[in-house]
PDB file of C-alpha atoms and ligand atoms in Angstrom:
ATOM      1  CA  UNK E 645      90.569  97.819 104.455  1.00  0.00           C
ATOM      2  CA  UNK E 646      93.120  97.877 101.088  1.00  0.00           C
ATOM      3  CA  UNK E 647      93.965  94.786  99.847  1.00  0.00           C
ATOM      4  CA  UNK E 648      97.623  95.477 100.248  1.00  0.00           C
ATOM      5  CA  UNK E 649      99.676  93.308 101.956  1.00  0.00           C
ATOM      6  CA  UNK E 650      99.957  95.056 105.762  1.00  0.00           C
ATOM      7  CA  UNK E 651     103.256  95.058 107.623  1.00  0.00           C
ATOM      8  CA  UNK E 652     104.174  95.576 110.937  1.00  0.00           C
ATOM      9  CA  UNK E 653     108.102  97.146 110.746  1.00  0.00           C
ATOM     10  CA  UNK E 654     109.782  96.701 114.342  1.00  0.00           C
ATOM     11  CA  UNK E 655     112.989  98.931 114.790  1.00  0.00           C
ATOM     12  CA  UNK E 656     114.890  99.807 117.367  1.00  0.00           C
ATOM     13  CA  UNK E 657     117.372 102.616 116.008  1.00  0.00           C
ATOM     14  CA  UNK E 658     117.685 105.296 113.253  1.00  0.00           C
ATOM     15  CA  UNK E 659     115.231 103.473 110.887  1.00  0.00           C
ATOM     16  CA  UNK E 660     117.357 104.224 107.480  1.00  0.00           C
ATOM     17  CA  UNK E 661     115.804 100.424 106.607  1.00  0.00           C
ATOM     18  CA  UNK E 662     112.431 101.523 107.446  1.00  0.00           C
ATOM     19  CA  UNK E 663     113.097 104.561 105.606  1.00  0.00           C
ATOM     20  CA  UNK E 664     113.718 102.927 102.554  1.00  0.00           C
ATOM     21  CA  UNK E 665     110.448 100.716 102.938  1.00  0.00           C
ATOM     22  CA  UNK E 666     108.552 103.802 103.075  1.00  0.00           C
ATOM     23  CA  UNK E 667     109.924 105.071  99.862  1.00  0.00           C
ATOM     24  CA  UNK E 668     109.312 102.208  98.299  1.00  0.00           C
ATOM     25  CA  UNK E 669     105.575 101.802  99.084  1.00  0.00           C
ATOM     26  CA  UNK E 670     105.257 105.607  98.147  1.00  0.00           C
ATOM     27  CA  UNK E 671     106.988 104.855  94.759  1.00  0.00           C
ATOM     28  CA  UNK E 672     104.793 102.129  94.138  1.00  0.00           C
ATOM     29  CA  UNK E 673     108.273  99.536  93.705  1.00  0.00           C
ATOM     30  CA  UNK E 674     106.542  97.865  96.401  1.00  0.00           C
ATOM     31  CA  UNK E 675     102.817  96.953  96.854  1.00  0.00           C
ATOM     32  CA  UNK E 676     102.158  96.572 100.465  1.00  0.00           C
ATOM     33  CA  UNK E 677     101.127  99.230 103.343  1.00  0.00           C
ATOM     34  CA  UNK E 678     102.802  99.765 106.531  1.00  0.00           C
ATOM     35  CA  UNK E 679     100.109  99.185 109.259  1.00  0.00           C
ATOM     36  CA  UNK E 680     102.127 100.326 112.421  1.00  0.00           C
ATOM     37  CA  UNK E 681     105.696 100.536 113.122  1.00  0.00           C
ATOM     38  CA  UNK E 682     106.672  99.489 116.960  1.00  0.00           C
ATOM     39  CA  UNK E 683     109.753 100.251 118.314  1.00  0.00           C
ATOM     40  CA  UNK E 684     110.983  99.073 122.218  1.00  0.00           C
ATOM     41  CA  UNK E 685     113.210 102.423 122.236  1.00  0.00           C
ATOM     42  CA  UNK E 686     111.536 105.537 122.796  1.00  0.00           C
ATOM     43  CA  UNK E 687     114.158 107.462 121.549  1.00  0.00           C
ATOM     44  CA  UNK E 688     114.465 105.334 117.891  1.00  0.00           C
ATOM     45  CA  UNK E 689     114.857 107.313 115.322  1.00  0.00           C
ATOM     46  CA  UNK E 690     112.255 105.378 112.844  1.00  0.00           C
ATOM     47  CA  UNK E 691     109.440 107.059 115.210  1.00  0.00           C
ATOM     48  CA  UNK E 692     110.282 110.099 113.642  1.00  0.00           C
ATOM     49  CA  UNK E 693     110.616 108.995 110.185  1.00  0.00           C
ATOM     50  CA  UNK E 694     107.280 107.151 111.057  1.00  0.00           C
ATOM     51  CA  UNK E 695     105.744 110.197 111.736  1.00  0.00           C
ATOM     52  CA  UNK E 696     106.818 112.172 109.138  1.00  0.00           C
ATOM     53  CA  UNK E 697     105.374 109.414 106.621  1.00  0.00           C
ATOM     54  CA  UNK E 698     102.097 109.773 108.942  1.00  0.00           C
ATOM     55  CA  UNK E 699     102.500 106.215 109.771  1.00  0.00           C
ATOM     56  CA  UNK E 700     100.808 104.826 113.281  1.00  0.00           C
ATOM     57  CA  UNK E 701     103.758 104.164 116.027  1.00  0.00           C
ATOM     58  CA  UNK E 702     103.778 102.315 119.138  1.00  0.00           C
ATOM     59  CA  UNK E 703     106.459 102.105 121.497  1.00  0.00           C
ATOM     60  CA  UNK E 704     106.669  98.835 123.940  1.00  0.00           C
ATOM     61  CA  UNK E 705     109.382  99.230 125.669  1.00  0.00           C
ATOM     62  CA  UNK E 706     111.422  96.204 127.509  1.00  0.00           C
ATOM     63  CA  UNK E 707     112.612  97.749 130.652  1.00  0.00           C
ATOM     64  CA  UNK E 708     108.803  98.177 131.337  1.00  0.00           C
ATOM     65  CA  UNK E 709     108.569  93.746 131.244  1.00  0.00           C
ATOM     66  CA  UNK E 710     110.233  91.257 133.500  1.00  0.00           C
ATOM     67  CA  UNK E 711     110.053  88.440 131.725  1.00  0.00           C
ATOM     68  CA  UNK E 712     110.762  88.402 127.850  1.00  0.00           C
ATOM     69  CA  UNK E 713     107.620  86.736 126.977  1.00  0.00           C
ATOM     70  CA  UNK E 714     105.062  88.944 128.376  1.00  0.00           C
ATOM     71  CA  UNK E 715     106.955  91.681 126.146  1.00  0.00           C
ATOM     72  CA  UNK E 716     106.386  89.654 123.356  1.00  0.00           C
ATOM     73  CA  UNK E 717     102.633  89.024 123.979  1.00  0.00           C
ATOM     74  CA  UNK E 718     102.585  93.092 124.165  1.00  0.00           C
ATOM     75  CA  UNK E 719     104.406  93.215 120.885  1.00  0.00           C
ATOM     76  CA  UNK E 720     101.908  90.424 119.526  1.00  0.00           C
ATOM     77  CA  UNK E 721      99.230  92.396 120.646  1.00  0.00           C
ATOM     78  CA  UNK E 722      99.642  95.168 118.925  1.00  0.00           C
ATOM     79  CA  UNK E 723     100.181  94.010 115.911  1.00  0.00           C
ATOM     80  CA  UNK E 724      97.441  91.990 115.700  1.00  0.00           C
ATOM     81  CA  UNK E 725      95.076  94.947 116.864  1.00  0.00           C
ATOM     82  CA  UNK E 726      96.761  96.926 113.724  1.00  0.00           C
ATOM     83  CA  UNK E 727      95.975  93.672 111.038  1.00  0.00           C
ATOM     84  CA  UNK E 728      99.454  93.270 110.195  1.00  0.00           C
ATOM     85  CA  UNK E 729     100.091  90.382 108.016  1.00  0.00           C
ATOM     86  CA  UNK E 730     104.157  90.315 107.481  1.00  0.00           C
ATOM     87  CA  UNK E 731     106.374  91.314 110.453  1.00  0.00           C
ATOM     88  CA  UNK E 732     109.610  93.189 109.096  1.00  0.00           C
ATOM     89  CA  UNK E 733     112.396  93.304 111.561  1.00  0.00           C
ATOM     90  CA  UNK E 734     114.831  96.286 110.601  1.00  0.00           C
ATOM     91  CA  UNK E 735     116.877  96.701 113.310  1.00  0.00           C
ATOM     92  CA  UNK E 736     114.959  94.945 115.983  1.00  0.00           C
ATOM     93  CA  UNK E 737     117.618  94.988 118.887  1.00  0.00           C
ATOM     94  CA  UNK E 738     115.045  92.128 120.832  1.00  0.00           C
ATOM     95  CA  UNK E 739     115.755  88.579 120.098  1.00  0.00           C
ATOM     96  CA  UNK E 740     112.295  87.134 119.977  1.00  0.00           C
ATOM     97  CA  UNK E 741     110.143  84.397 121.573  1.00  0.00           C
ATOM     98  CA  UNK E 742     108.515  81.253 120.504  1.00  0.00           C
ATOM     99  CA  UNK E 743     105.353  82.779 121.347  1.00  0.00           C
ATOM    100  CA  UNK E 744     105.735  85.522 118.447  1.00  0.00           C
ATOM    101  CA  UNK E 745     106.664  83.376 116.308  1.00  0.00           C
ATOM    102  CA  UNK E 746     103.549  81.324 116.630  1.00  0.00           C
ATOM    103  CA  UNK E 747     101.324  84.092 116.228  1.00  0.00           C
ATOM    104  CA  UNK E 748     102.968  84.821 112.752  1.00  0.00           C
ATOM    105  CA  UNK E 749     104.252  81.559 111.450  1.00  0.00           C
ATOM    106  CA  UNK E 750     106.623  82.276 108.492  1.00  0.00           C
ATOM    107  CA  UNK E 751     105.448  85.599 108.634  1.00  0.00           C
ATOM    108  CA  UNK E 752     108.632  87.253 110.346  1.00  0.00           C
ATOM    109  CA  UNK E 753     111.167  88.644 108.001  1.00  0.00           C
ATOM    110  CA  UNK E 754     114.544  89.540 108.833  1.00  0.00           C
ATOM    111  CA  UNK E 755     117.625  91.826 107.465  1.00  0.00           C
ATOM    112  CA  UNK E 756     120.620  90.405 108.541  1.00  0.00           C
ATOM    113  CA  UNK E 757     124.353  92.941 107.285  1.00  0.00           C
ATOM    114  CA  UNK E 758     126.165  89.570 106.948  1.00  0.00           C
ATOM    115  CA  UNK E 759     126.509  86.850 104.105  1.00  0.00           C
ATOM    116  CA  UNK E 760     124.936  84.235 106.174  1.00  0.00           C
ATOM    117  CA  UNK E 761     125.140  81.795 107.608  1.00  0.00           C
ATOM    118  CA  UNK E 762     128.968  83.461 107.803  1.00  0.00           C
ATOM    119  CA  UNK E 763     128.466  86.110 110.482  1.00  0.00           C
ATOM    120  CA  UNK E 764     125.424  85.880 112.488  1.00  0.00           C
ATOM    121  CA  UNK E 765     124.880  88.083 116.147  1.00  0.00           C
ATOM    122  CA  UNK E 766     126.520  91.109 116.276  1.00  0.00           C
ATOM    123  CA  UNK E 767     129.655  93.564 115.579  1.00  0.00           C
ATOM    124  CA  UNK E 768     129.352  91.372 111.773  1.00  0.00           C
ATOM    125  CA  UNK E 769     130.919  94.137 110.033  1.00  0.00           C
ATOM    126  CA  UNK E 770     134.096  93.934 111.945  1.00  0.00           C
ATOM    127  CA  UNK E 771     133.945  90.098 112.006  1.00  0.00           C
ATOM    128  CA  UNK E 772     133.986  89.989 108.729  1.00  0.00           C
ATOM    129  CA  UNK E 773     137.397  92.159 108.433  1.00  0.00           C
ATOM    130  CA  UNK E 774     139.028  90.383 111.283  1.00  0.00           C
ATOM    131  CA  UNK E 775     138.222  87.239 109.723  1.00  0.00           C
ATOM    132  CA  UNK E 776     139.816  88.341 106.262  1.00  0.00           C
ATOM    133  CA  UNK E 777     136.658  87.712 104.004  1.00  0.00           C
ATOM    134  CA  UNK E 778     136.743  88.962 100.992  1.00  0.00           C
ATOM    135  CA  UNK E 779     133.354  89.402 100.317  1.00  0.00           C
ATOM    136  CA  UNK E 780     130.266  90.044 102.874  1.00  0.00           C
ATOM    137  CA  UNK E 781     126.929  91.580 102.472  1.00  0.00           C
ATOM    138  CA  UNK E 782     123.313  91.678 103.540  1.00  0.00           C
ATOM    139  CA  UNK E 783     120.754  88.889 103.997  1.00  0.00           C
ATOM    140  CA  UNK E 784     116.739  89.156 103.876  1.00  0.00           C
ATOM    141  CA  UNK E 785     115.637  85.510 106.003  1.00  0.00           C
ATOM    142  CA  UNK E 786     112.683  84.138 107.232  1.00  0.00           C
ATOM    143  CA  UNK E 787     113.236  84.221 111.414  1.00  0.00           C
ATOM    144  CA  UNK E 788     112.907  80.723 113.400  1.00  0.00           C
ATOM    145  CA  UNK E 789     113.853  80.531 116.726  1.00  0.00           C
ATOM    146  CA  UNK E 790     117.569  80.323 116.351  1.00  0.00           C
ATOM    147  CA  UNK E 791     119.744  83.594 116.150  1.00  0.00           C
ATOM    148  CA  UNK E 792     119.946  84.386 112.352  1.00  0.00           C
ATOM    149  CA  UNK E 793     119.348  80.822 111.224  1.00  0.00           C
ATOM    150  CA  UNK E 794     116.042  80.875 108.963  1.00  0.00           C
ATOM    151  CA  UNK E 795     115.453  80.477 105.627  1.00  0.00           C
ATOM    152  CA  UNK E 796     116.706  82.734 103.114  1.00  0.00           C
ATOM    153  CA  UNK E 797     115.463  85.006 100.759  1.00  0.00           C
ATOM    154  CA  UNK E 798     117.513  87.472  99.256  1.00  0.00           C
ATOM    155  CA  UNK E 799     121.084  88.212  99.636  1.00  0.00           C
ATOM    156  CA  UNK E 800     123.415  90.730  98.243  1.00  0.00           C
ATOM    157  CA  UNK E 801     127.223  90.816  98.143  1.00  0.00           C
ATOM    158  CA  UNK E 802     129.388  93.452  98.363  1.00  0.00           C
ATOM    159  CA  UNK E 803     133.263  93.207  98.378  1.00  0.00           C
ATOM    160  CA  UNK E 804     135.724  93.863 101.470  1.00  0.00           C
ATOM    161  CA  UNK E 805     138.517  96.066 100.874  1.00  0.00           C
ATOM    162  CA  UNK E 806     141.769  95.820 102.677  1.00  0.00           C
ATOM    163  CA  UNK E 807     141.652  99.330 104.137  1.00  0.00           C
ATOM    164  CA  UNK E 808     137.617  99.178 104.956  1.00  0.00           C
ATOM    165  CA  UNK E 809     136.483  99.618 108.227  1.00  0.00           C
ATOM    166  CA  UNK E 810     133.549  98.262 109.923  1.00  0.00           C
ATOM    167  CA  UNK E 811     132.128 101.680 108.984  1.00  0.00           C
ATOM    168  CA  UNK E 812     132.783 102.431 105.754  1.00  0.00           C
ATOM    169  CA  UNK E 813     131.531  98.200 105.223  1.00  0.00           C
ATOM    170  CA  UNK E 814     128.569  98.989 107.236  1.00  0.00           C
ATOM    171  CA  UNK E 815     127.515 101.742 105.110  1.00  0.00           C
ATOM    172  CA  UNK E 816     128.234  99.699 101.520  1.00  0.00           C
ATOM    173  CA  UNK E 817     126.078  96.493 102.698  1.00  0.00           C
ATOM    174  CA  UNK E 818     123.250  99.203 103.991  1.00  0.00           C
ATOM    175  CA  UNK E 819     123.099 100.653 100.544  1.00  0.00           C
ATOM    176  CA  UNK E 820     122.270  97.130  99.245  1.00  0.00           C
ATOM    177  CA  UNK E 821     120.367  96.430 102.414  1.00  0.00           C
ATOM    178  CA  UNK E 822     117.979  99.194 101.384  1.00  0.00           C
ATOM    179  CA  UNK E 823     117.516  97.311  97.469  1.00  0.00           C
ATOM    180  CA  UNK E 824     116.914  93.955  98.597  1.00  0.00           C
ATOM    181  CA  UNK E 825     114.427  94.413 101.874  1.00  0.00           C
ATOM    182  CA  UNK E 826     111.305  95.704  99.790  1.00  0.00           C
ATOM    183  CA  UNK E 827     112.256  94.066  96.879  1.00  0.00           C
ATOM    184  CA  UNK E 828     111.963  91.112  99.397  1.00  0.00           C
ATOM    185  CA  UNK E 829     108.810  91.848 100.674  1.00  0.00           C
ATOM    186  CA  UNK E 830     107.648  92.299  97.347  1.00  0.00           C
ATOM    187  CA  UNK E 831     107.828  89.288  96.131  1.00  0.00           C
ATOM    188  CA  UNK E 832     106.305  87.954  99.462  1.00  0.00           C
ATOM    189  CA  UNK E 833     103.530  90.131  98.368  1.00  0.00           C
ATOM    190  CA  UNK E 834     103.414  88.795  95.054  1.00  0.00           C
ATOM    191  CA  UNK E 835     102.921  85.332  96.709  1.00  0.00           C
ATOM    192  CA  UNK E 836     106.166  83.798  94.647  1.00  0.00           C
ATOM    193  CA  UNK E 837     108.119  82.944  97.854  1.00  0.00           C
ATOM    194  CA  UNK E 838     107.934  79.627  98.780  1.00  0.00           C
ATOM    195  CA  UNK E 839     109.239  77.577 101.862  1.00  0.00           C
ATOM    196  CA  UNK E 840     110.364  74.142 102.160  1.00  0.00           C
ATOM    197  CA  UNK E 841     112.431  73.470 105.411  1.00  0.00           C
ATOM    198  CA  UNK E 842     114.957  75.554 104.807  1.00  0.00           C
ATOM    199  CA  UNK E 843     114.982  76.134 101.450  1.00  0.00           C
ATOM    200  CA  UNK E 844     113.471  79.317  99.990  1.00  0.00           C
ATOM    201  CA  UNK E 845     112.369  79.231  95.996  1.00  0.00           C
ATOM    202  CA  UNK E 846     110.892  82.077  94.472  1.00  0.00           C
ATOM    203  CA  UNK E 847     108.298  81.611  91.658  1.00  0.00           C
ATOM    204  CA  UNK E 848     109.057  81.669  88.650  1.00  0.00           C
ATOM    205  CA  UNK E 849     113.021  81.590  89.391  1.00  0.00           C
ATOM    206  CA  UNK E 850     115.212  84.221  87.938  1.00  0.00           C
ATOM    207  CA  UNK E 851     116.411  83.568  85.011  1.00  0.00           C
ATOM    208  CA  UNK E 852     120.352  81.927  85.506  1.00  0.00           C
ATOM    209  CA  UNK E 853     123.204  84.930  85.279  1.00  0.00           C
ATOM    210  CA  UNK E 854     126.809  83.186  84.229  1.00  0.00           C
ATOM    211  CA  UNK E 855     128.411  86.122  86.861  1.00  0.00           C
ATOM    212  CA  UNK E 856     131.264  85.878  89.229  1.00  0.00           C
ATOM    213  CA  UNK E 857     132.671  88.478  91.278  1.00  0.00           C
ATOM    214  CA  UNK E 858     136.309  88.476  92.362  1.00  0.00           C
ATOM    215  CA  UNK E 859     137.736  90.095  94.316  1.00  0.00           C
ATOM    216  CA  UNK E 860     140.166  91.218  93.809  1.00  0.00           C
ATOM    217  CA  UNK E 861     140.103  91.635  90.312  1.00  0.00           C
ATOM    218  CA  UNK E 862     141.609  89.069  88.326  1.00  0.00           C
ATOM    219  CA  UNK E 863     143.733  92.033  86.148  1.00  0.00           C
ATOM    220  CA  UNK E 864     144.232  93.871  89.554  1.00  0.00           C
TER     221      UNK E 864
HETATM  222  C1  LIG C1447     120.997  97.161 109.693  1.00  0.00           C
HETATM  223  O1  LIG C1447     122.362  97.017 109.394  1.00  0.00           O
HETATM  224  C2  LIG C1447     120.352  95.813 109.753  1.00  0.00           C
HETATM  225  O2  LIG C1447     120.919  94.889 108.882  1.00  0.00           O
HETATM  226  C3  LIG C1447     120.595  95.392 111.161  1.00  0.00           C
HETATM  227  O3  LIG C1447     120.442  96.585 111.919  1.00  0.00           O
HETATM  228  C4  LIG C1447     120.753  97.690 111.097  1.00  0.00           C
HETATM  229  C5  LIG C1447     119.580  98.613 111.162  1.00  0.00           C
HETATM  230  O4  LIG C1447     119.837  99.844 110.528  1.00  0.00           O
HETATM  231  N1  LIG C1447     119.706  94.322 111.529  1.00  0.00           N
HETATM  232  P1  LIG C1447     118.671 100.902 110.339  1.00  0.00           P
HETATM  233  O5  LIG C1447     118.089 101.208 111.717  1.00  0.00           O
HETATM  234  O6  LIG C1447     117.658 100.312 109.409  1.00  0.00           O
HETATM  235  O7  LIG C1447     119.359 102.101 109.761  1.00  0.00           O
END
């Protein structure tokens, strides 16, 4: 077996996250191996892009459980039958038991397309413009058993324009969603992530940027 760190990428829809992990293993940005990549919708467009990387694929799909945690010993299951050491969530439409989480203890990862802890659950995009922000963005967190709540990682901001739509938003935090997942996982690879409660460092710390973004512009 390679010594590379094995994940385990769970997504539910089109997979451009997954797609982006898979390029970045290829182009050797990131130093880890994707074991198997489960999906609860049969029709999920990562399979495809799973297959076309010649990555191993599982479906488990939900309607086929009645209760939430027998789906989740399934999911467990085959996982652990693949050696996967980091669970990446990318679009995981399944909120997640207790029972996973036990079988991969700070080993869940998250990508969240909100500045959180503004923003968690869904429709984010369009929260964020109803709510006026005037900056959102994307968020790579460790998952506990609260709905967006872990630690974090990694985050990336991107500004909210005044005409944007939860669309055109959507698509500028996924372009920075698609930077800061395998970069991410990378440095949970290089073993510099550290938790403490809820507080994430990352060893050695980046060095200290004097930046500010405004928006908008101060000469606007
Ligand atoms: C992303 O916006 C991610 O942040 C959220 O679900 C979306 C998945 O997109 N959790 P994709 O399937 O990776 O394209």
């Amino acid at each position: 077996m390679s010594s590379k760190l094995r994940l385990g990428v769970l997504a539910s829809g089109g997979g451009t996250n997954l797609q982006a992990i898979i390029d970045s293993c290829q182009d050797g940005s990131l130093d880890a191996t994707i074991a198997l990549v489960l999906t609860n919708n049969p029709d999920a467009g990562a399979l495809e892009r799973a297959h076309q990387a010649g990555i191993q694929t599982v479906c488990v799909n939900h309607r086929d459980f009645s209760k939430r945690e027998d789906f989740d010993h399934a999911v467990v299951k085959s996982l652990q039958d693949a050696g996967v050491e980091l669970v990446v969530l990318a679009g995981f439409m399944r909120i997640i038991t207790q029972t996973f989480l036990d079988a991969f203890p700070l080993r869940v990862i998250n990508i969240h397309p909100a500045l959180l802890p503004a923003f968690p659950g869904l429709h984010v995009q369009q929260q964020a413009i109803d709510y006026g922000a005037r900056f959102s963005g994307c968020t790579v967190h460790f998952v506990d058993s609260g709905v967006d709540t872990g630690p974090i990682i990694i985050q990336a901001v991107v500004p909210v324009y005044q005409d944007d739509t939860a669309d055109n938003l959507a698509e500028r935090i996924l372009e920075q969603e698609h930077h800061i997942y395998s970069r991410a996982i990378q440095l949970i690879a290089e073993g510099r992530v550290h938790v403490d409660g809820r507080l994430v460092t990352i060893d050695p710390p980046c060095p200290p940027e004097a930046m500010a973004l405004v928006n908008p512009g101060l000469d606007t």
